[in-house]
mmCIF file of C-alpha atoms in Angstrom:
data_model
loop_
_atom_site.group_PDB
_atom_site.id
_atom_site.type_symbol
_atom_site.label_atom_id
_atom_site.label_comp_id
_atom_site.label_asym_id
_atom_site.label_seq_id
_atom_site.Cartn_x
_atom_site.Cartn_y
_atom_site.Cartn_z
ATOM 1 C CA MET G 1 72.310 85.356 153.846
ATOM 2 C CA GLY G 2 71.612 88.658 152.176
ATOM 3 C CA PHE G 3 74.387 89.015 149.666
ATOM 4 C CA LYS G 4 73.530 88.377 146.067
ATOM 5 C CA ARG G 5 76.451 89.919 144.206
ATOM 6 C CA TYR G 6 79.795 88.369 144.960
ATOM 7 C CA VAL G 7 83.263 89.288 143.847
ATOM 8 C CA GLU G 8 84.197 86.248 141.828
ATOM 9 C CA ILE G 9 86.009 85.387 138.654
ATOM 10 C CA GLY G 10 83.682 86.293 135.828
ATOM 11 C CA ARG G 11 81.645 88.894 137.683
ATOM 12 C CA VAL G 12 80.850 91.900 135.497
ATOM 13 C CA ALA G 13 81.341 95.227 137.192
ATOM 14 C CA LEU G 14 80.951 98.882 136.352
ATOM 15 C CA ILE G 15 83.792 101.284 137.014
ATOM 16 C CA ASN G 16 82.395 104.208 138.952
ATOM 17 C CA TYR G 17 85.430 106.397 139.590
ATOM 18 C CA GLY G 18 88.466 107.534 137.735
ATOM 19 C CA LYS G 19 89.570 107.710 134.156
ATOM 20 C CA GLU G 20 87.711 104.565 133.096
ATOM 21 C CA TYR G 21 84.421 105.793 134.486
ATOM 22 C CA GLY G 22 81.356 104.078 133.081
ATOM 23 C CA LYS G 23 83.075 101.080 131.546
ATOM 24 C CA LEU G 24 81.859 97.530 131.987
ATOM 25 C CA VAL G 25 84.667 95.208 132.958
ATOM 26 C CA VAL G 26 85.003 91.598 133.970
ATOM 27 C CA ILE G 27 86.776 90.576 137.164
ATOM 28 C CA VAL G 28 89.401 88.189 135.944
ATOM 29 C CA ASP G 29 91.344 87.525 139.156
ATOM 30 C CA VAL G 30 91.618 88.807 142.683
ATOM 31 C CA VAL G 31 94.935 90.333 143.756
ATOM 32 C CA ASP G 32 94.135 90.722 147.412
ATOM 33 C CA GLN G 33 91.445 92.017 149.681
ATOM 34 C CA ASN G 34 91.208 95.397 148.041
ATOM 35 C CA ARG G 35 92.169 94.919 144.437
ATOM 36 C CA ALA G 36 91.098 92.863 141.490
ATOM 37 C CA LEU G 37 92.591 92.160 138.120
ATOM 38 C CA VAL G 38 90.099 93.420 135.648
ATOM 39 C CA ASP G 39 89.760 93.031 131.898
ATOM 40 C CA SER G 40 87.549 94.250 129.106
ATOM 41 C CA PRO G 41 87.608 93.793 125.322
ATOM 42 C CA ASP G 42 88.719 97.378 124.747
ATOM 43 C CA MET G 43 91.247 97.917 127.484
ATOM 44 C CA VAL G 44 94.534 96.544 128.706
ATOM 45 C CA ARG G 45 94.212 94.139 131.606
ATOM 46 C CA SER G 46 94.941 96.087 134.766
ATOM 47 C CA GLN G 47 94.397 96.049 138.477
ATOM 48 C CA ILE G 48 91.781 98.225 140.060
ATOM 49 C CA ASN G 49 90.584 98.843 143.583
ATOM 50 C CA PHE G 50 87.192 97.448 144.583
ATOM 51 C CA LYS G 51 86.268 100.915 145.751
ATOM 52 C CA ARG G 52 86.166 101.942 142.123
ATOM 53 C CA LEU G 53 83.871 99.120 141.094
ATOM 54 C CA THR G 54 80.174 98.513 141.421
ATOM 55 C CA LEU G 55 79.232 94.878 140.962
ATOM 56 C CA THR G 56 76.392 94.017 138.596
ATOM 57 C CA ASP G 57 74.118 90.987 138.460
ATOM 58 C CA ILE G 58 75.810 89.649 135.354
ATOM 59 C CA LYS G 59 78.325 86.852 135.650
ATOM 60 C CA ILE G 60 80.096 84.974 132.887
ATOM 61 C CA GLU G 61 81.771 81.592 132.898
ATOM 62 C CA ILE G 62 85.510 81.923 132.601
ATOM 63 C CA ASN G 63 88.559 80.349 134.121
ATOM 64 C CA ARG G 64 91.014 82.316 136.150
ATOM 65 C CA VAL G 65 92.799 84.908 133.977
ATOM 66 C CA PRO G 66 91.685 83.863 130.496
ATOM 67 C CA LYS G 67 93.354 84.988 127.317
ATOM 68 C CA LYS G 68 91.870 88.059 125.691
ATOM 69 C CA LYS G 69 90.355 85.990 122.886
ATOM 70 C CA THR G 70 88.742 83.527 125.319
ATOM 71 C CA LEU G 71 87.389 86.428 127.324
ATOM 72 C CA ILE G 72 85.809 88.047 124.286
ATOM 73 C CA GLU G 73 84.264 84.729 123.241
ATOM 74 C CA ALA G 74 82.839 84.141 126.693
ATOM 75 C CA MET G 75 81.428 87.648 126.788
ATOM 76 C CA GLU G 76 79.759 87.125 123.411
ATOM 77 C CA LYS G 77 78.348 83.785 124.511
ATOM 78 C CA ALA G 78 76.881 85.210 127.680
ATOM 79 C CA ASP G 79 75.728 88.269 125.728
ATOM 80 C CA VAL G 80 76.937 90.656 128.383
ATOM 81 C CA LYS G 81 76.298 93.717 126.248
ATOM 82 C CA GLY G 82 72.739 92.648 125.441
ATOM 83 C CA LYS G 83 71.890 91.751 129.028
ATOM 84 C CA TRP G 84 73.340 95.039 130.217
ATOM 85 C CA GLU G 85 71.463 97.160 127.728
ATOM 86 C CA ASN G 86 68.208 95.388 128.540
ATOM 87 C CA SER G 87 68.588 95.643 132.273
ATOM 88 C CA SER G 88 66.900 98.610 133.894
ATOM 89 C CA TRP G 89 70.218 99.867 135.261
ATOM 90 C CA GLY G 90 71.854 99.727 131.856
ATOM 91 C CA ARG G 91 68.908 101.388 130.169
ATOM 92 C CA LYS G 92 68.941 104.223 132.668
ATOM 93 C CA LEU G 93 72.610 104.856 131.943
ATOM 94 C CA ILE G 94 71.969 104.898 128.202
ATOM 95 C CA VAL G 95 69.135 107.386 128.639
ATOM 96 C CA LYS G 96 71.379 109.559 130.795
ATOM 97 C CA GLU G 97 74.044 109.562 128.123
ATOM 98 C CA ARG G 98 71.571 110.460 125.432
ATOM 99 C CA ARG G 99 70.136 113.299 127.478
ATOM 100 C CA ALA G 100 73.578 114.717 128.087
ATOM 101 C CA ALA G 101 74.317 114.652 124.361
ATOM 102 C CA LEU G 102 71.210 116.582 123.288
ATOM 103 C CA THR G 103 71.641 119.663 121.156
ATOM 104 C CA ASP G 104 69.438 122.710 121.563
ATOM 105 C CA PHE G 105 67.344 121.636 118.608
ATOM 106 C CA ASP G 106 66.879 118.208 120.201
ATOM 107 C CA ARG G 107 65.770 119.841 123.411
ATOM 108 C CA PHE G 108 63.260 121.910 121.436
ATOM 109 C CA LYS G 109 61.891 118.785 119.796
ATOM 110 C CA LEU G 110 61.746 117.131 123.218
ATOM 111 C CA MET G 111 59.772 120.051 124.612
ATOM 112 C CA LEU G 112 57.229 119.788 121.793
ATOM 113 C CA ALA G 113 56.913 116.035 122.333
ATOM 114 C CA LYS G 114 56.355 116.508 126.054
ATOM 115 C CA ILE G 115 53.680 119.131 125.479
ATOM 116 C CA LYS G 116 51.928 116.856 122.988
ATOM 117 C CA ARG G 117 52.048 113.912 125.397
ATOM 118 C CA GLY G 118 50.764 116.089 128.245
ATOM 119 C CA GLY G 119 47.889 117.261 126.039
ATOM 120 C CA LEU G 120 46.850 113.699 125.165
ATOM 121 C CA VAL G 121 46.991 112.606 128.825
ATOM 122 C CA ARG G 122 44.825 115.534 129.866
ATOM 123 C CA GLN G 123 42.281 114.753 127.137
ATOM 124 C CA GLU G 124 41.902 111.185 128.409
ATOM 125 C CA LEU G 125 41.677 112.440 131.985
ATOM 126 C CA ALA G 126 38.929 114.876 131.016
ATOM 127 C CA LYS G 127 37.028 112.054 129.332
ATOM 128 C CA LEU G 128 37.321 109.855 132.431
ATOM 129 C CA LYS G 129 36.200 112.701 134.671
ATOM 130 C CA LYS G 130 33.127 113.284 132.522
ATOM 131 C CA GLU G 131 32.240 109.575 132.738
ATOM 132 C CA THR G 132 32.525 109.429 136.515
ATOM 133 C CA ALA G 133 30.616 112.725 136.886
ATOM 134 C CA ALA G 134 27.866 111.514 134.622
ATOM 135 C CA MET S 1 97.496 102.058 136.140
ATOM 136 C CA VAL S 2 98.877 103.290 139.413
ATOM 137 C CA ALA S 3 102.006 105.371 139.217
ATOM 138 C CA TYR S 4 104.547 103.581 141.356
ATOM 139 C CA ARG S 5 106.815 105.632 143.535
ATOM 140 C CA TYR S 6 109.483 102.988 143.766
ATOM 141 C CA HIS S 7 111.424 101.969 140.698
ATOM 142 C CA GLN S 8 113.825 99.092 140.404
ATOM 143 C CA TYR S 9 117.266 99.997 139.152
ATOM 144 C CA GLN S 10 120.301 97.941 138.243
ATOM 145 C CA VAL S 11 123.425 99.863 139.206
ATOM 146 C CA VAL S 12 126.856 98.712 138.067
ATOM 147 C CA GLY S 13 129.960 100.314 139.478
ATOM 148 C CA ARG S 14 133.524 99.793 140.516
ATOM 149 C CA ALA S 15 136.409 101.532 142.180
ATOM 150 C CA LEU S 16 138.526 103.713 139.956
ATOM 151 C CA PRO S 17 141.538 101.907 138.489
ATOM 152 C CA THR S 18 144.756 102.693 140.363
ATOM 153 C CA GLU S 19 148.398 101.781 139.713
ATOM 154 C CA SER S 20 148.179 98.816 142.070
ATOM 155 C CA ASP S 21 144.848 97.551 140.784
ATOM 156 C CA ASP S 22 144.354 98.000 137.086
ATOM 157 C CA HIS S 23 141.071 96.157 136.760
ATOM 158 C CA PRO S 24 139.073 96.507 139.942
ATOM 159 C CA LYS S 25 136.184 94.163 140.424
ATOM 160 C CA ILE S 26 132.891 95.374 139.028
ATOM 161 C CA TYR S 27 129.879 95.162 141.274
ATOM 162 C CA ARG S 28 126.274 95.093 140.248
ATOM 163 C CA MET S 29 123.329 95.777 142.526
ATOM 164 C CA LYS S 30 119.603 95.798 142.137
ATOM 165 C CA LEU S 31 118.033 98.572 144.155
ATOM 166 C CA TRP S 32 114.667 100.128 144.745
ATOM 167 C CA ASN S 33 114.319 103.834 144.979
ATOM 168 C CA THR S 34 112.236 106.707 143.780
ATOM 169 C CA ASN S 35 114.657 107.995 141.172
ATOM 170 C CA GLU S 36 118.022 107.336 139.594
ATOM 171 C CA VAL S 37 119.967 109.877 141.598
ATOM 172 C CA ARG S 38 118.895 108.320 144.858
ATOM 173 C CA ALA S 39 119.560 104.842 143.505
ATOM 174 C CA LYS S 40 123.153 105.747 142.692
ATOM 175 C CA SER S 41 123.589 107.184 146.144
ATOM 176 C CA LYS S 42 122.218 104.043 147.728
ATOM 177 C CA PHE S 43 124.561 101.950 145.611
ATOM 178 C CA TRP S 44 127.553 103.695 147.159
ATOM 179 C CA TYR S 45 126.026 103.308 150.617
ATOM 180 C CA PHE S 46 125.897 99.550 150.228
ATOM 181 C CA LEU S 47 129.190 99.250 148.437
ATOM 182 C CA ARG S 48 130.994 101.127 151.176
ATOM 183 C CA LYS S 49 129.798 98.499 153.604
ATOM 184 C CA LEU S 50 131.211 95.700 151.464
ATOM 185 C CA LYS S 51 134.373 97.123 150.012
ATOM 186 C CA LYS S 52 136.718 99.984 150.775
ATOM 187 C CA VAL S 53 135.441 102.321 148.073
ATOM 188 C CA LYS S 54 133.640 105.617 148.131
ATOM 189 C CA LYS S 55 131.878 107.679 145.503
ATOM 190 C CA SER S 56 134.932 109.898 145.252
ATOM 191 C CA ASN S 57 137.222 107.022 144.278
ATOM 192 C CA GLY S 58 134.725 104.990 142.322
ATOM 193 C CA GLN S 59 132.698 105.234 139.187
ATOM 194 C CA ILE S 60 129.256 104.125 138.176
ATOM 195 C CA LEU S 61 129.414 102.249 134.923
ATOM 196 C CA ALA S 62 125.734 101.816 134.222
ATOM 197 C CA ILE S 63 122.372 102.423 135.713
ATOM 198 C CA ASN S 64 119.316 100.946 134.070
ATOM 199 C CA GLU S 65 115.743 100.787 135.167
ATOM 200 C CA ILE S 66 114.311 97.303 135.356
ATOM 201 C CA PHE S 67 110.687 97.014 134.313
ATOM 202 C CA GLU S 68 108.218 94.315 135.118
ATOM 203 C CA LYS S 69 108.101 91.712 132.404
ATOM 204 C CA ASN S 70 104.411 90.894 132.696
ATOM 205 C CA PRO S 71 102.390 93.416 134.687
ATOM 206 C CA THR S 72 99.128 91.635 133.935
ATOM 207 C CA LYS S 73 100.024 88.536 135.911
ATOM 208 C CA ILE S 74 99.487 88.343 139.655
ATOM 209 C CA ASN S 75 102.429 87.021 141.628
ATOM 210 C CA ASN S 76 103.210 86.301 145.228
ATOM 211 C CA TYR S 77 106.311 88.233 146.190
ATOM 212 C CA GLY S 78 108.429 87.353 149.179
ATOM 213 C CA ILE S 79 110.604 90.160 150.487
ATOM 214 C CA TRP S 80 113.411 89.656 152.958
ATOM 215 C CA LEU S 81 114.375 92.825 154.706
ATOM 216 C CA ARG S 82 116.558 94.200 157.455
ATOM 217 C CA TYR S 83 115.176 97.123 159.342
ATOM 218 C CA GLN S 84 116.179 99.323 162.195
ATOM 219 C CA SER S 85 113.697 99.605 164.995
ATOM 220 C CA ARG S 86 113.974 101.786 168.057
ATOM 221 C CA THR S 87 115.868 99.068 169.875
ATOM 222 C CA GLY S 88 118.030 97.406 167.249
ATOM 223 C CA TYR S 89 118.242 95.762 163.881
ATOM 224 C CA HIS S 90 115.929 92.937 162.902
ATOM 225 C CA ASN S 91 115.405 90.714 159.913
ATOM 226 C CA MET S 92 111.991 90.113 158.520
ATOM 227 C CA TYR S 93 110.279 88.196 155.793
ATOM 228 C CA LYS S 94 107.052 89.515 154.300
ATOM 229 C CA GLU S 95 104.814 88.266 151.556
ATOM 230 C CA PHE S 96 102.718 90.347 149.214
ATOM 231 C CA ARG S 97 100.412 89.650 146.364
ATOM 232 C CA ASP S 98 100.724 92.089 143.501
ATOM 233 C CA THR S 99 101.027 92.328 139.766
ATOM 234 C CA THR S 100 104.453 93.940 139.754
ATOM 235 C CA LEU S 101 107.519 93.731 141.970
ATOM 236 C CA ASN S 102 107.632 97.512 142.286
ATOM 237 C CA GLY S 103 104.074 97.456 143.573
ATOM 238 C CA ALA S 104 104.965 94.810 146.126
ATOM 239 C CA VAL S 105 107.983 96.815 147.287
ATOM 240 C CA GLU S 106 105.820 99.890 147.655
ATOM 241 C CA GLN S 107 103.312 97.862 149.657
ATOM 242 C CA MET S 108 106.154 96.670 151.838
ATOM 243 C CA TYR S 109 107.357 100.179 152.615
ATOM 244 C CA SER S 110 103.825 101.294 153.421
ATOM 245 C CA GLU S 111 103.215 98.297 155.637
ATOM 246 C CA MET S 112 106.488 98.678 157.532
ATOM 247 C CA ALA S 113 105.720 102.327 158.126
ATOM 248 C CA SER S 114 102.239 101.600 159.399
ATOM 249 C CA ARG S 115 102.738 98.435 161.408
ATOM 250 C CA HIS S 116 106.219 99.030 162.776
ATOM 251 C CA ARG S 117 106.700 102.788 162.393
ATOM 252 C CA VAL S 118 109.817 102.128 160.338
ATOM 253 C CA ARG S 119 110.627 104.847 157.841
ATOM 254 C CA SER S 120 112.076 104.034 154.457
ATOM 255 C CA PRO S 121 115.689 105.061 155.138
ATOM 256 C CA CYS S 122 115.819 102.480 157.926
ATOM 257 C CA ILE S 123 114.818 99.592 155.670
ATOM 258 C CA GLN S 124 117.251 97.536 153.623
ATOM 259 C CA ILE S 125 115.904 95.037 151.168
ATOM 260 C CA ILE S 126 118.019 91.912 151.344
ATOM 261 C CA LYS S 127 116.279 89.817 148.770
ATOM 262 C CA THR S 128 113.078 89.613 146.796
ATOM 263 C CA ALA S 129 111.669 86.599 145.045
ATOM 264 C CA THR S 130 108.567 85.494 143.232
ATOM 265 C CA ILE S 131 107.169 82.685 145.296
ATOM 266 C CA PRO S 132 105.078 79.932 143.751
ATOM 267 C CA ALA S 133 101.792 79.443 145.499
ATOM 268 C CA LYS S 134 102.806 76.215 147.223
ATOM 269 C CA LEU S 135 105.682 77.795 149.091
ATOM 270 C CA CYS S 136 103.871 80.803 150.507
ATOM 271 C CA LYS S 137 104.102 80.997 154.232
ATOM 272 C CA ARG S 138 101.631 83.643 155.234
ATOM 273 C CA GLU S 139 97.951 82.855 155.610
ATOM 274 C CA SER S 140 96.933 86.277 154.372
ATOM 275 C CA THR S 141 98.423 85.575 150.939
ATOM 276 C CA LYS S 142 97.452 81.918 150.933
ATOM 277 C CA GLN S 143 93.783 82.747 151.354
ATOM 278 C CA PHE S 144 93.710 84.187 147.830
ATOM 279 C CA HIS S 145 95.110 81.014 146.284
ATOM 280 C CA ASN S 146 91.693 79.807 145.337
ATOM 281 C CA SER S 147 90.658 79.511 141.743
ATOM 282 C CA LYS S 148 87.005 79.694 142.738
ATOM 283 C CA ILE S 149 87.420 82.646 145.019
ATOM 284 C CA LYS S 150 84.173 84.303 145.942
ATOM 285 C CA PHE S 151 83.345 86.920 148.531
ATOM 286 C CA PRO S 152 80.827 89.697 148.881
ATOM 287 C CA LEU S 153 81.761 93.323 149.265
ATOM 288 C CA VAL S 154 80.219 93.867 152.619
ATOM 289 C CA PHE S 155 80.507 97.624 153.089
ATOM 290 C CA LYS S 156 80.032 99.637 149.968
ATOM 291 C CA LYS S 157 80.461 103.358 150.346
ATOM 292 C CA VAL S 158 79.245 105.106 147.214
ATOM 293 C CA ARG S 159 81.534 107.917 146.153
ATOM 294 C CA PRO S 160 80.749 110.771 143.807
ATOM 295 C CA PRO S 161 82.432 109.907 140.513
ATOM 296 C CA THR S 162 84.574 112.999 140.496
ATOM 297 C CA ARG S 163 85.884 115.151 143.313
ATOM 298 C CA LYS S 164 84.101 118.116 141.818
ATOM 299 C CA LEU S 165 80.713 116.558 142.637
ATOM 300 C CA LYS S 166 81.618 116.124 146.286
ATOM 301 C CA THR S 167 79.237 117.874 148.732
ATOM 302 C CA THR S 168 79.664 118.382 152.448
ATOM 303 C CA TYR S 169 76.010 117.804 153.282
ATOM 304 C CA LYS S 170 73.691 115.163 151.920
ATOM 305 C CA ALA S 171 69.935 114.985 152.094
ATOM 306 C CA SER S 172 69.702 111.343 153.156
ATOM 307 C CA ARG S 173 71.898 108.700 154.700
ATOM 308 C CA PRO S 174 73.710 106.562 152.172
ATOM 309 C CA ASN S 175 72.782 103.013 151.331
ATOM 310 C CA LEU S 176 75.830 100.900 152.105
ATOM 311 C CA PHE S 177 74.508 97.603 150.831
ATOM 312 C CA VAL S 178 76.075 96.268 147.674
#
């Protein structure tokens, strides 16, 4: 019908609430209607409520409840990290992180870069205006 | 991980030795309660019903907390209970899916309170067991026995990631689609 992202074994999800905020995890099994067993290469396998998860488009091929090693292999094979960082959602999150970690000097450099870019854009615009006026 | 309110304790106790009975029989019980003090109290409650012994003429030999052996594995737990309703005592059997037995017991107490208005002092757990998938009786647990389980999250309310970012008013209606 309309649904494209399903809760299924192997679905990659982002934790959007709580202590593990921002982590990418794989749904490894479903406990019941509200909770899933979730695993990630850098965390202990634990159960988490679906309300704390946002499903992504990425899905990997695993059996129900794989061993940690199998999970890591499957994640490497499907290149979850690469797909995530190339997706527009993942890129936006990375940019957000970088912006939050700027120092004052970085913000100064950013300001100069923005002014320079604005100047170049305005030059081109002036050129185009002259052409259309002429 | 969730902090469970209910812990499982193993309580071992016996009556105090008297002149007539030098080695009274030792009884061991597995209980669920929020803390050790309450577990010991509940031990005497049950033991009084089985044997003529009270806390004043008995002694607790050991109380240990029992932890879940493998909290990363999902099990189907069957719980047999006896509860007091407004009109009498009834037995019940409930099934829960959870990673730990303590979690299942906590689910049971919540469910009894919500569906039957039974408060926790009126519930006695008779027996708990880990049920293999074939022997589960309830459809609501059996529907998750599917290795290719797949369902969409139909109603997705987006929450602010911390309670500090919560606002009473929002500029636009939320998008509830996954």
